[in-house]
JSON list of C-alpha atoms and ligand atoms in Angstrom, two decimals:
[
{"chain": "A", "resi": 1, "resn": "MET", "atom": "CA", "xyz": [-29.91, -27.94, 5.92]},
{"chain": "A", "resi": 2, "resn": "SER", "atom": "CA", "xyz": [-28.74, -24.59, 7.29]},
{"chain": "A", "resi": 3, "resn": "ALA", "atom": "CA", "xyz": [-30.54, -21.33, 6.55]},
{"chain": "A", "resi": 4, "resn": "ARG", "atom": "CA", "xyz": [-29.64, -19.54, 3.36]},
{"chain": "A", "resi": 5, "resn": "THR", "atom": "CA", "xyz": [-26.84, -16.97, 3.23]},
{"chain": "A", "resi": 6, "resn": "ILE", "atom": "CA", "xyz": [-27.07, -14.99, 0.01]},
{"chain": "A", "resi": 7, "resn": "LEU", "atom": "CA", "xyz": [-24.98, -11.99, -1.06]},
{"chain": "A", "resi": 8, "resn": "ILE", "atom": "CA", "xyz": [-26.05, -9.45, -3.63]},
{"chain": "A", "resi": 9, "resn": "MET", "atom": "CA", "xyz": [-23.50, -7.15, -5.18]},
{"chain": "A", "resi": 10, "resn": "GLY", "atom": "CA", "xyz": [-23.33, -4.77, -8.09]},
{"chain": "A", "resi": 11, "resn": "PRO", "atom": "CA", "xyz": [-22.36, -1.14, -8.72]},
{"chain": "A", "resi": 12, "resn": "PRO", "atom": "CA", "xyz": [-24.49, 1.73, -7.37]},
{"chain": "A", "resi": 13, "resn": "GLY", "atom": "CA", "xyz": [-27.60, 1.92, -9.54]},
{"chain": "A", "resi": 14, "resn": "ALA", "atom": "CA", "xyz": [-27.51, -1.74, -10.60]},
{"chain": "A", "resi": 15, "resn": "GLY", "atom": "CA", "xyz": [-30.97, -2.23, -9.07]},
{"chain": "A", "resi": 16, "resn": "LYS", "atom": "CA", "xyz": [-29.85, -4.12, -5.98]},
{"chain": "A", "resi": 17, "resn": "GLY", "atom": "CA", "xyz": [-32.36, -2.38, -3.71]},
{"chain": "A", "resi": 18, "resn": "THR", "atom": "CA", "xyz": [-35.33, -3.21, -5.94]},
{"chain": "A", "resi": 19, "resn": "GLN", "atom": "CA", "xyz": [-34.31, -6.83, -6.36]},
{"chain": "A", "resi": 20, "resn": "ALA", "atom": "CA", "xyz": [-33.39, -7.19, -2.68]},
{"chain": "A", "resi": 21, "resn": "SER", "atom": "CA", "xyz": [-36.98, -6.26, -1.67]},
{"chain": "A", "resi": 22, "resn": "HIS", "atom": "CA", "xyz": [-38.22, -9.12, -3.84]},
{"chain": "A", "resi": 23, "resn": "LEU", "atom": "CA", "xyz": [-35.64, -11.64, -2.61]},
{"chain": "A", "resi": 24, "resn": "VAL", "atom": "CA", "xyz": [-36.22, -11.01, 1.10]},
{"chain": "A", "resi": 25, "resn": "SER", "atom": "CA", "xyz": [-39.95, -11.58, 0.82]},
{"chain": "A", "resi": 26, "resn": "GLU", "atom": "CA", "xyz": [-39.72, -14.48, -1.66]},
{"chain": "A", "resi": 27, "resn": "TYR", "atom": "CA", "xyz": [-37.14, -16.43, 0.35]},
{"chain": "A", "resi": 28, "resn": "ASN", "atom": "CA", "xyz": [-37.97, -15.12, 3.84]},
{"chain": "A", "resi": 29, "resn": "LEU", "atom": "CA", "xyz": [-34.54, -13.59, 4.37]},
{"chain": "A", "resi": 30, "resn": "ARG", "atom": "CA", "xyz": [-33.38, -10.96, 6.79]},
{"chain": "A", "resi": 31, "resn": "HIS", "atom": "CA", "xyz": [-32.23, -7.98, 4.70]},
{"chain": "A", "resi": 32, "resn": "VAL", "atom": "CA", "xyz": [-28.91, -6.65, 5.94]},
{"chain": "A", "resi": 33, "resn": "ALA", "atom": "CA", "xyz": [-27.95, -3.57, 3.92]},
{"chain": "A", "resi": 34, "resn": "THR", "atom": "CA", "xyz": [-24.92, -1.75, 5.31]},
{"chain": "A", "resi": 35, "resn": "GLY", "atom": "CA", "xyz": [-25.78, 1.42, 3.36]},
{"chain": "A", "resi": 36, "resn": "ASP", "atom": "CA", "xyz": [-29.25, 1.56, 5.00]},
{"chain": "A", "resi": 37, "resn": "MET", "atom": "CA", "xyz": [-27.76, 0.87, 8.44]},
{"chain": "A", "resi": 38, "resn": "LEU", "atom": "CA", "xyz": [-25.22, 3.65, 7.96]},
{"chain": "A", "resi": 39, "resn": "ARG", "atom": "CA", "xyz": [-27.85, 6.13, 6.72]},
{"chain": "A", "resi": 40, "resn": "ASP", "atom": "CA", "xyz": [-29.92, 5.33, 9.84]},
{"chain": "A", "resi": 41, "resn": "ALA", "atom": "CA", "xyz": [-26.84, 5.97, 11.99]},
{"chain": "A", "resi": 42, "resn": "VAL", "atom": "CA", "xyz": [-26.26, 9.31, 10.23]},
{"chain": "A", "resi": 43, "resn": "SER", "atom": "CA", "xyz": [-29.92, 10.36, 10.76]},
{"chain": "A", "resi": 44, "resn": "ALA", "atom": "CA", "xyz": [-29.79, 9.32, 14.41]},
{"chain": "A", "resi": 45, "resn": "GLY", "atom": "CA", "xyz": [-26.50, 11.20, 14.91]},
{"chain": "A", "resi": 46, "resn": "THR", "atom": "CA", "xyz": [-24.76, 8.23, 16.59]},
{"chain": "A", "resi": 47, "resn": "PRO", "atom": "CA", "xyz": [-20.93, 8.31, 16.88]},
{"chain": "A", "resi": 48, "resn": "LEU", "atom": "CA", "xyz": [-20.74, 5.86, 13.94]},
{"chain": "A", "resi": 49, "resn": "GLY", "atom": "CA", "xyz": [-23.07, 8.09, 11.93]},
{"chain": "A", "resi": 50, "resn": "VAL", "atom": "CA", "xyz": [-21.00, 11.20, 12.64]},
{"chain": "A", "resi": 51, "resn": "GLU", "atom": "CA", "xyz": [-17.87, 9.37, 11.47]},
{"chain": "A", "resi": 52, "resn": "ALA", "atom": "CA", "xyz": [-19.61, 7.86, 8.44]},
{"chain": "A", "resi": 53, "resn": "LYS", "atom": "CA", "xyz": [-21.24, 10.99, 7.02]},
{"chain": "A", "resi": 54, "resn": "GLY", "atom": "CA", "xyz": [-18.17, 12.55, 5.36]},
{"chain": "A", "resi": 55, "resn": "PHE", "atom": "CA", "xyz": [-17.16, 9.31, 3.64]},
{"chain": "A", "resi": 56, "resn": "MET", "atom": "CA", "xyz": [-20.70, 8.72, 2.42]},
{"chain": "A", "resi": 57, "resn": "ASP", "atom": "CA", "xyz": [-21.23, 12.26, 1.12]},
{"chain": "A", "resi": 58, "resn": "ARG", "atom": "CA", "xyz": [-18.00, 12.01, -0.87]},
{"chain": "A", "resi": 59, "resn": "GLY", "atom": "CA", "xyz": [-18.98, 8.60, -2.24]},
{"chain": "A", "resi": 60, "resn": "GLU", "atom": "CA", "xyz": [-16.01, 6.92, -0.53]},
{"chain": "A", "resi": 61, "resn": "LEU", "atom": "CA", "xyz": [-16.03, 3.63, 1.34]},
{"chain": "A", "resi": 62, "resn": "LEU", "atom": "CA", "xyz": [-15.79, 3.68, 5.12]},
{"chain": "A", "resi": 63, "resn": "PRO", "atom": "CA", "xyz": [-12.66, 2.11, 6.64]},
{"chain": "A", "resi": 64, "resn": "ASP", "atom": "CA", "xyz": [-12.96, -1.68, 6.69]},
{"chain": "A", "resi": 65, "resn": "ASP", "atom": "CA", "xyz": [-12.72, -2.04, 10.49]},
{"chain": "A", "resi": 66, "resn": "LEU", "atom": "CA", "xyz": [-15.75, 0.22, 11.08]},
{"chain": "A", "resi": 67, "resn": "VAL", "atom": "CA", "xyz": [-18.00, -1.68, 8.68]},
{"chain": "A", "resi": 68, "resn": "ILE", "atom": "CA", "xyz": [-16.72, -5.09, 9.71]},
{"chain": "A", "resi": 69, "resn": "GLY", "atom": "CA", "xyz": [-17.49, -4.18, 13.36]},
{"chain": "A", "resi": 70, "resn": "LEU", "atom": "CA", "xyz": [-21.02, -3.18, 12.36]},
{"chain": "A", "resi": 71, "resn": "LEU", "atom": "CA", "xyz": [-21.57, -6.45, 10.49]},
{"chain": "A", "resi": 72, "resn": "ARG", "atom": "CA", "xyz": [-20.08, -8.61, 13.22]},
{"chain": "A", "resi": 73, "resn": "GLU", "atom": "CA", "xyz": [-22.88, -7.59, 15.62]},
{"chain": "A", "resi": 74, "resn": "VAL", "atom": "CA", "xyz": [-25.56, -8.40, 13.05]},
{"chain": "A", "resi": 75, "resn": "ILE", "atom": "CA", "xyz": [-24.09, -11.74, 12.00]},
{"chain": "A", "resi": 76, "resn": "ALA", "atom": "CA", "xyz": [-23.48, -12.84, 15.59]},
{"chain": "A", "resi": 77, "resn": "GLY", "atom": "CA", "xyz": [-27.14, -12.07, 16.38]},
{"chain": "A", "resi": 78, "resn": "LEU", "atom": "CA", "xyz": [-28.58, -14.18, 13.54]},
{"chain": "A", "resi": 79, "resn": "ARG", "atom": "CA", "xyz": [-30.71, -17.14, 14.55]},
{"chain": "A", "resi": 80, "resn": "GLU", "atom": "CA", "xyz": [-29.48, -20.43, 13.14]},
{"chain": "A", "resi": 81, "resn": "ASP", "atom": "CA", "xyz": [-32.67, -20.90, 11.14]},
{"chain": "A", "resi": 82, "resn": "GLN", "atom": "CA", "xyz": [-32.80, -17.33, 9.86]},
{"chain": "A", "resi": 83, "resn": "GLY", "atom": "CA", "xyz": [-31.81, -16.84, 6.23]},
{"chain": "A", "resi": 84, "resn": "VAL", "atom": "CA", "xyz": [-29.99, -13.63, 5.38]},
{"chain": "A", "resi": 85, "resn": "LEU", "atom": "CA", "xyz": [-29.41, -11.42, 2.35]},
{"chain": "A", "resi": 86, "resn": "LEU", "atom": "CA", "xyz": [-26.26, -9.31, 2.62]},
{"chain": "A", "resi": 87, "resn": "ASP", "atom": "CA", "xyz": [-26.58, -6.22, 0.45]},
{"chain": "A", "resi": 88, "resn": "GLY", "atom": "CA", "xyz": [-23.66, -3.79, 0.09]},
{"chain": "A", "resi": 89, "resn": "PHE", "atom": "CA", "xyz": [-21.26, -5.93, 2.10]},
{"chain": "A", "resi": 90, "resn": "PRO", "atom": "CA", "xyz": [-18.54, -7.02, 1.44]},
{"chain": "A", "resi": 91, "resn": "ARG", "atom": "CA", "xyz": [-17.23, -4.10, -0.63]},
{"chain": "A", "resi": 92, "resn": "THR", "atom": "CA", "xyz": [-13.51, -4.95, -0.38]},
{"chain": "A", "resi": 93, "resn": "VAL", "atom": "CA", "xyz": [-11.55, -8.19, -0.42]},
{"chain": "A", "resi": 94, "resn": "ALA", "atom": "CA", "xyz": [-10.57, -7.55, 3.22]},
{"chain": "A", "resi": 95, "resn": "GLN", "atom": "CA", "xyz": [-14.28, -7.40, 4.13]},
{"chain": "A", "resi": 96, "resn": "ALA", "atom": "CA", "xyz": [-14.93, -10.63, 2.18]},
{"chain": "A", "resi": 97, "resn": "GLU", "atom": "CA", "xyz": [-12.15, -12.36, 4.11]},
{"chain": "A", "resi": 98, "resn": "ALA", "atom": "CA", "xyz": [-13.51, -11.07, 7.43]},
{"chain": "A", "resi": 99, "resn": "LEU", "atom": "CA", "xyz": [-17.00, -12.27, 6.46]},
{"chain": "A", "resi": 100, "resn": "ALA", "atom": "CA", "xyz": [-15.70, -15.78, 5.76]},
{"chain": "A", "resi": 101, "resn": "LEU", "atom": "CA", "xyz": [-14.28, -15.92, 9.28]},
{"chain": "A", "resi": 102, "resn": "MET", "atom": "CA", "xyz": [-17.47, -14.55, 10.89]},
{"chain": "A", "resi": 103, "resn": "LEU", "atom": "CA", "xyz": [-19.68, -17.04, 9.05]},
{"chain": "A", "resi": 104, "resn": "GLY", "atom": "CA", "xyz": [-17.25, -19.87, 9.76]},
{"chain": "A", "resi": 105, "resn": "GLU", "atom": "CA", "xyz": [-17.62, -19.25, 13.50]},
{"chain": "A", "resi": 106, "resn": "LEU", "atom": "CA", "xyz": [-21.37, -19.84, 13.08]},
{"chain": "A", "resi": 107, "resn": "ASP", "atom": "CA", "xyz": [-20.90, -22.87, 10.82]},
{"chain": "A", "resi": 108, "resn": "ARG", "atom": "CA", "xyz": [-22.60, -21.03, 8.00]},
{"chain": "A", "resi": 109, "resn": "GLY", "atom": "CA", "xyz": [-21.41, -20.97, 4.42]},
{"chain": "A", "resi": 110, "resn": "ILE", "atom": "CA", "xyz": [-22.38, -18.72, 1.52]},
{"chain": "A", "resi": 111, "resn": "ASP", "atom": "CA", "xyz": [-24.96, -20.25, -0.86]},
{"chain": "A", "resi": 112, "resn": "VAL", "atom": "CA", "xyz": [-24.48, -17.87, -3.76]},
{"chain": "A", "resi": 113, "resn": "VAL", "atom": "CA", "xyz": [-23.12, -14.40, -4.57]},
{"chain": "A", "resi": 114, "resn": "LEU", "atom": "CA", "xyz": [-25.42, -12.60, -7.00]},
{"chain": "A", "resi": 115, "resn": "ASP", "atom": "CA", "xyz": [-23.47, -10.10, -9.09]},
{"chain": "A", "resi": 116, "resn": "VAL", "atom": "CA", "xyz": [-25.77, -7.69, -10.94]},
{"chain": "A", "resi": 117, "resn": "GLN", "atom": "CA", "xyz": [-23.96, -6.14, -13.91]},
{"chain": "A", "resi": 118, "resn": "VAL", "atom": "CA", "xyz": [-24.93, -2.94, -15.73]},
{"chain": "A", "resi": 119, "resn": "PRO", "atom": "CA", "xyz": [-22.90, -0.72, -18.15]},
{"chain": "A", "resi": 120, "resn": "LYS", "atom": "CA", "xyz": [-21.54, 2.51, -16.62]},
{"chain": "A", "resi": 121, "resn": "GLU", "atom": "CA", "xyz": [-23.51, 4.94, -18.83]},
{"chain": "A", "resi": 122, "resn": "VAL", "atom": "CA", "xyz": [-26.79, 3.25, -17.84]},
{"chain": "A", "resi": 123, "resn": "LEU", "atom": "CA", "xyz": [-25.83, 3.52, -14.16]},
{"chain": "A", "resi": 124, "resn": "VAL", "atom": "CA", "xyz": [-25.22, 7.28, -14.37]},
{"chain": "A", "resi": 125, "resn": "GLU", "atom": "CA", "xyz": [-28.62, 7.79, -16.01]},
{"chain": "A", "resi": 126, "resn": "ARG", "atom": "CA", "xyz": [-30.37, 5.61, -13.43]},
{"chain": "A", "resi": 127, "resn": "LEU", "atom": "CA", "xyz": [-28.77, 7.18, -10.36]},
{"chain": "A", "resi": 128, "resn": "SER", "atom": "CA", "xyz": [-29.63, 10.72, -11.40]},
{"chain": "A", "resi": 129, "resn": "GLY", "atom": "CA", "xyz": [-33.32, 9.69, -11.64]},
{"chain": "A", "resi": 130, "resn": "ARG", "atom": "CA", "xyz": [-33.43, 7.73, -8.37]},
{"chain": "A", "resi": 131, "resn": "TRP", "atom": "CA", "xyz": [-35.90, 8.58, -5.58]},
{"chain": "A", "resi": 132, "resn": "ILE", "atom": "CA", "xyz": [-36.23, 6.49, -2.40]},
{"chain": "A", "resi": 133, "resn": "CYS", "atom": "CA", "xyz": [-38.99, 6.16, 0.20]},
{"chain": "A", "resi": 134, "resn": "ARG", "atom": "CA", "xyz": [-37.93, 7.69, 3.53]},
{"chain": "A", "resi": 135, "resn": "THR", "atom": "CA", "xyz": [-39.98, 5.11, 5.41]},
{"chain": "A", "resi": 136, "resn": "CYS", "atom": "CA", "xyz": [-39.51, 1.74, 3.68]},
{"chain": "A", "resi": 137, "resn": "GLN", "atom": "CA", "xyz": [-36.48, 2.49, 1.42]},
{"chain": "A", "resi": 138, "resn": "THR", "atom": "CA", "xyz": [-38.25, 1.30, -1.73]},
{"chain": "A", "resi": 139, "resn": "PRO", "atom": "CA", "xyz": [-36.39, 2.81, -4.69]},
{"chain": "A", "resi": 140, "resn": "TYR", "atom": "CA", "xyz": [-38.11, 4.36, -7.74]},
{"chain": "A", "resi": 141, "resn": "ASN", "atom": "CA", "xyz": [-36.76, 5.83, -10.93]},
{"chain": "A", "resi": 142, "resn": "VAL", "atom": "CA", "xyz": [-38.52, 8.83, -12.43]},
{"chain": "A", "resi": 143, "resn": "ASN", "atom": "CA", "xyz": [-37.67, 7.56, -15.92]},
{"chain": "A", "resi": 144, "resn": "SER", "atom": "CA", "xyz": [-37.98, 3.78, -15.79]},
{"chain": "A", "resi": 145, "resn": "ASN", "atom": "CA", "xyz": [-39.95, 2.90, -12.64]},
{"chain": "A", "resi": 146, "resn": "PRO", "atom": "CA", "xyz": [-41.91, 5.97, -11.47]},
{"chain": "A", "resi": 147, "resn": "PRO", "atom": "CA", "xyz": [-44.26, 5.99, -8.47]},
{"chain": "A", "resi": 148, "resn": "ALA", "atom": "CA", "xyz": [-47.99, 6.34, -9.24]},
{"chain": "A", "resi": 149, "resn": "ALA", "atom": "CA", "xyz": [-48.00, 9.83, -7.68]},
{"chain": "A", "resi": 150, "resn": "PRO", "atom": "CA", "xyz": [-44.84, 12.00, -7.88]},
{"chain": "A", "resi": 151, "resn": "GLY", "atom": "CA", "xyz": [-42.89, 12.12, -4.59]},
{"chain": "A", "resi": 152, "resn": "VAL", "atom": "CA", "xyz": [-45.09, 9.53, -2.84]},
{"chain": "A", "resi": 153, "resn": "CYS", "atom": "CA", "xyz": [-44.30, 5.85, -2.15]},
{"chain": "A", "resi": 154, "resn": "ASP", "atom": "CA", "xyz": [-46.81, 3.41, -3.70]},
{"chain": "A", "resi": 155, "resn": "LYS", "atom": "CA", "xyz": [-46.39, 0.97, -0.82]},
{"chain": "A", "resi": 156, "resn": "ASP", "atom": "CA", "xyz": [-46.86, 3.11, 2.29]},
{"chain": "A", "resi": 157, "resn": "GLY", "atom": "CA", "xyz": [-47.44, 6.69, 1.15]},
{"chain": "A", "resi": 158, "resn": "GLY", "atom": "CA", "xyz": [-44.03, 7.73, 2.53]},
{"chain": "A", "resi": 159, "resn": "GLU", "atom": "CA", "xyz": [-42.18, 10.78, 1.22]},
{"chain": "A", "resi": 160, "resn": "LEU", "atom": "CA", "xyz": [-39.67, 10.08, -1.57]},
{"chain": "A", "resi": 161, "resn": "TYR", "atom": "CA", "xyz": [-36.26, 11.76, -1.44]},
{"chain": "A", "resi": 162, "resn": "GLN", "atom": "CA", "xyz": [-33.01, 11.86, -3.43]},
{"chain": "A", "resi": 163, "resn": "ARG", "atom": "CA", "xyz": [-29.86, 10.70, -1.67]},
{"chain": "A", "resi": 164, "resn": "ASP", "atom": "CA", "xyz": [-27.11, 13.30, -1.13]},
{"chain": "A", "resi": 165, "resn": "ASP", "atom": "CA", "xyz": [-24.60, 10.91, -2.71]},
{"chain": "A", "resi": 166, "resn": "ASP", "atom": "CA", "xyz": [-26.66, 10.64, -5.91]},
{"chain": "A", "resi": 167, "resn": "SER", "atom": "CA", "xyz": [-25.28, 14.06, -6.96]},
{"chain": "A", "resi": 168, "resn": "ALA", "atom": "CA", "xyz": [-23.24, 13.97, -10.21]},
{"chain": "A", "resi": 169, "resn": "ASP", "atom": "CA", "xyz": [-19.79, 14.25, -8.55]},
{"chain": "A", "resi": 170, "resn": "ALA", "atom": "CA", "xyz": [-20.50, 11.67, -5.87]},
{"chain": "A", "resi": 171, "resn": "VAL", "atom": "CA", "xyz": [-22.01, 9.29, -8.42]},
{"chain": "A", "resi": 172, "resn": "THR", "atom": "CA", "xyz": [-18.87, 9.41, -10.58]},
{"chain": "A", "resi": 173, "resn": "ASN", "atom": "CA", "xyz": [-16.73, 8.84, -7.51]},
{"chain": "A", "resi": 174, "resn": "ARG", "atom": "CA", "xyz": [-18.87, 5.94, -6.28]},
{"chain": "A", "resi": 175, "resn": "LEU", "atom": "CA", "xyz": [-18.62, 4.22, -9.65]},
{"chain": "A", "resi": 176, "resn": "ASP", "atom": "CA", "xyz": [-14.82, 4.68, -9.72]},
{"chain": "A", "resi": 177, "resn": "VAL", "atom": "CA", "xyz": [-14.58, 3.39, -6.14]},
{"chain": "A", "resi": 178, "resn": "TYR", "atom": "CA", "xyz": [-16.67, 0.39, -7.14]},
{"chain": "A", "resi": 179, "resn": "THR", "atom": "CA", "xyz": [-14.40, -0.48, -10.04]},
{"chain": "A", "resi": 180, "resn": "ALA", "atom": "CA", "xyz": [-11.23, -0.07, -7.98]},
{"chain": "A", "resi": 181, "resn": "GLN", "atom": "CA", "xyz": [-12.26, -1.65, -4.67]},
{"chain": "A", "resi": 182, "resn": "THR", "atom": "CA", "xyz": [-15.38, -3.74, -5.09]},
{"chain": "A", "resi": 183, "resn": "ALA", "atom": "CA", "xyz": [-15.01, -5.34, -8.51]},
{"chain": "A", "resi": 184, "resn": "PRO", "atom": "CA", "xyz": [-12.09, -7.46, -7.14]},
{"chain": "A", "resi": 185, "resn": "VAL", "atom": "CA", "xyz": [-14.58, -8.97, -4.66]},
{"chain": "A", "resi": 186, "resn": "SER", "atom": "CA", "xyz": [-16.31, -10.60, -7.66]},
{"chain": "A", "resi": 187, "resn": "GLY", "atom": "CA", "xyz": [-13.01, -12.26, -8.57]},
{"chain": "A", "resi": 188, "resn": "PHE", "atom": "CA", "xyz": [-12.60, -13.44, -4.98]},
{"chain": "A", "resi": 189, "resn": "TYR", "atom": "CA", "xyz": [-15.96, -15.24, -5.11]},
{"chain": "A", "resi": 190, "resn": "ARG", "atom": "CA", "xyz": [-15.54, -16.42, -8.71]},
{"chain": "A", "resi": 191, "resn": "GLU", "atom": "CA", "xyz": [-12.44, -18.33, -7.62]},
{"chain": "A", "resi": 192, "resn": "GLN", "atom": "CA", "xyz": [-14.54, -20.05, -4.98]},
{"chain": "A", "resi": 193, "resn": "GLY", "atom": "CA", "xyz": [-17.22, -21.00, -7.51]},
{"chain": "A", "resi": 194, "resn": "LEU", "atom": "CA", "xyz": [-19.83, -18.91, -5.69]},
{"chain": "A", "resi": 195, "resn": "LEU", "atom": "CA", "xyz": [-20.33, -16.08, -8.18]},
{"chain": "A", "resi": 196, "resn": "ALA", "atom": "CA", "xyz": [-23.51, -15.93, -10.28]},
{"chain": "A", "resi": 197, "resn": "GLU", "atom": "CA", "xyz": [-23.40, -13.07, -12.80]},
{"chain": "A", "resi": 198, "resn": "VAL", "atom": "CA", "xyz": [-26.73, -11.58, -13.79]},
{"chain": "A", "resi": 199, "resn": "ASN", "atom": "CA", "xyz": [-27.44, -9.05, -16.55]},
{"chain": "A", "resi": 200, "resn": "GLY", "atom": "CA", "xyz": [-29.03, -6.10, -14.71]},
{"chain": "A", "resi": 201, "resn": "ASN", "atom": "CA", "xyz": [-29.61, -4.15, -17.92]},
{"chain": "A", "resi": 202, "resn": "GLN", "atom": "CA", "xyz": [-32.95, -5.75, -18.77]},
{"chain": "A", "resi": 203, "resn": "PRO", "atom": "CA", "xyz": [-36.53, -5.30, -17.54]},
{"chain": "A", "resi": 204, "resn": "LEU", "atom": "CA", "xyz": [-36.97, -5.71, -13.76]},
{"chain": "A", "resi": 205, "resn": "ALA", "atom": "CA", "xyz": [-39.02, -8.90, -14.15]},
{"chain": "A", "resi": 206, "resn": "GLU", "atom": "CA", "xyz": [-36.28, -10.47, -16.29]},
{"chain": "A", "resi": 207, "resn": "VAL", "atom": "CA", "xyz": [-33.59, -9.60, -13.75]},
{"chain": "A", "resi": 208, "resn": "ARG", "atom": "CA", "xyz": [-35.78, -11.08, -11.04]},
{"chain": "A", "resi": 209, "resn": "ARG", "atom": "CA", "xyz": [-36.24, -14.28, -13.02]},
{"chain": "A", "resi": 210, "resn": "SER", "atom": "CA", "xyz": [-32.49, -14.61, -13.55]},
{"chain": "A", "resi": 211, "resn": "LEU", "atom": "CA", "xyz": [-31.81, -14.09, -9.84]},
{"chain": "A", "resi": 212, "resn": "ASP", "atom": "CA", "xyz": [-34.42, -16.67, -8.89]},
{"chain": "A", "resi": 213, "resn": "GLY", "atom": "CA", "xyz": [-32.77, -19.11, -11.31]},
{"chain": "A", "resi": 214, "resn": "CYS", "atom": "CA", "xyz": [-29.36, -18.55, -9.70]},
{"chain": "A", "resi": 215, "resn": "ILE", "atom": "CA", "xyz": [-30.75, -19.17, -6.22]},
{"chain": "A", "resi": 216, "resn": "THR", "atom": "CA", "xyz": [-32.56, -22.30, -7.31]},
{"chain": "A", "resi": 217, "resn": "SER", "atom": "CA", "xyz": [-29.50, -23.76, -8.94]},
{"chain": "A", "resi": 218, "resn": "ALA", "atom": "CA", "xyz": [-27.11, -22.77, -6.14]},
{"chain": "A", "resi": 219, "resn": "ALA", "atom": "CA", "xyz": [-25.68, -25.87, -4.48]},
{"chain": "A", "resi": 220, "resn": "ARG", "atom": "CA", "xyz": [-27.68, -26.64, -1.36]},
{"chain": "B", "resi": 1, "resn": "AMP", "atom": "P1", "xyz": [-25.04, 1.91, -0.51]},
{"chain": "B", "resi": 1, "resn": "AMP", "atom": "O1", "xyz": [-26.37, 2.33, -0.01]},
{"chain": "B", "resi": 1, "resn": "AMP", "atom": "O2", "xyz": [-24.81, 0.44, -0.40]},
{"chain": "B", "resi": 1, "resn": "AMP", "atom": "O3", "xyz": [-24.73, 2.45, -1.90]},
{"chain": "B", "resi": 1, "resn": "AMP", "atom": "O4", "xyz": [-23.94, 2.59, 0.48]},
{"chain": "B", "resi": 1, "resn": "AMP", "atom": "C1", "xyz": [-23.86, 4.00, 0.63]},
{"chain": "B", "resi": 1, "resn": "AMP", "atom": "C2", "xyz": [-22.51, 4.38, 1.21]},
{"chain": "B", "resi": 1, "resn": "AMP", "atom": "O5", "xyz": [-22.33, 3.76, 2.49]},
{"chain": "B", "resi": 1, "resn": "AMP", "atom": "C3", "xyz": [-21.30, 3.93, 0.39]},
{"chain": "B", "resi": 1, "resn": "AMP", "atom": "O6", "xyz": [-21.00, 4.81, -0.67]},
{"chain": "B", "resi": 1, "resn": "AMP", "atom": "C4", "xyz": [-20.22, 3.93, 1.46]},
{"chain": "B", "resi": 1, "resn": "AMP", "atom": "O7", "xyz": [-19.81, 5.25, 1.80]},
{"chain": "B", "resi": 1, "resn": "AMP", "atom": "C5", "xyz": [-20.96, 3.38, 2.68]},
{"chain": "B", "resi": 1, "resn": "AMP", "atom": "N1", "xyz": [-20.91, 1.90, 2.74]},
{"chain": "B", "resi": 1, "resn": "AMP", "atom": "C6", "xyz": [-21.96, 1.03, 2.65]},
{"chain": "B", "resi": 1, "resn": "AMP", "atom": "N2", "xyz": [-21.55, -0.24, 2.75]},
{"chain": "B", "resi": 1, "resn": "AMP", "atom": "C7", "xyz": [-20.21, -0.19, 2.92]},
{"chain": "B", "resi": 1, "resn": "AMP", "atom": "C8", "xyz": [-19.20, -1.18, 3.06]},
{"chain": "B", "resi": 1, "resn": "AMP", "atom": "N3", "xyz": [-19.49, -2.50, 3.06]},
{"chain": "B", "resi": 1, "resn": "AMP", "atom": "N4", "xyz": [-17.91, -0.75, 3.20]},
{"chain": "B", "resi": 1, "resn": "AMP", "atom": "C9", "xyz": [-17.60, 0.56, 3.23]},
{"chain": "B", "resi": 1, "resn": "AMP", "atom": "N5", "xyz": [-18.49, 1.54, 3.08]},
{"chain": "B", "resi": 1, "resn": "AMP", "atom": "C10", "xyz": [-19.79, 1.18, 2.92]}
]
């Protein structure tokens, strides 16, 4: 039995980050989040980061070839027995097609694509209240999931910050981009019988339970 390959998708604010933290520890997966990798590249000022920053600040997707190149290195470096959770990739059908080729070269398939669904008005409310730990990336929400002490991460005491692209304009743009470019990716995986839709507009523990159920029942 090969190691698990699980994808998690959903619009910005669907709670992917929170659920991904649970999934990686529960199923011993390597967490590969393109958004986190790109934010690291921006902070480090690498050539990729310099190129990425404008797209990210505007809430636009980076060109496919840049992100596919970034993923190719990660996928090629995976150990055969290492499970992986892809978070934030693929975001376009072209990326999904490229991923199928990359995984095929390693004789890996996709176990399940978790699609976390939340109504748009709930997403806007969530994103405007979102704070993230600078050190471990754990997300909080000042309204629905606040840290014990304001501005401080419960897990490691790191400083919490708000992302530049969680501003009102960028949020609206990111949601429109998601509908136009990323929602078709769900259809791509639905046709392959890999899509598992989960209601993300329920308490965190319920969402977690639904995701666990999808993973358990995914064909192995
Ligand atoms: P995220 O943290 O997943 O919301 O990603 C933040 C931003 O990084 C996105 O709004 C895009 O600008 C960029 N990004 C992350 N993943 C991808 C991807 N797979 N394709 C293109 N752009 C991406």
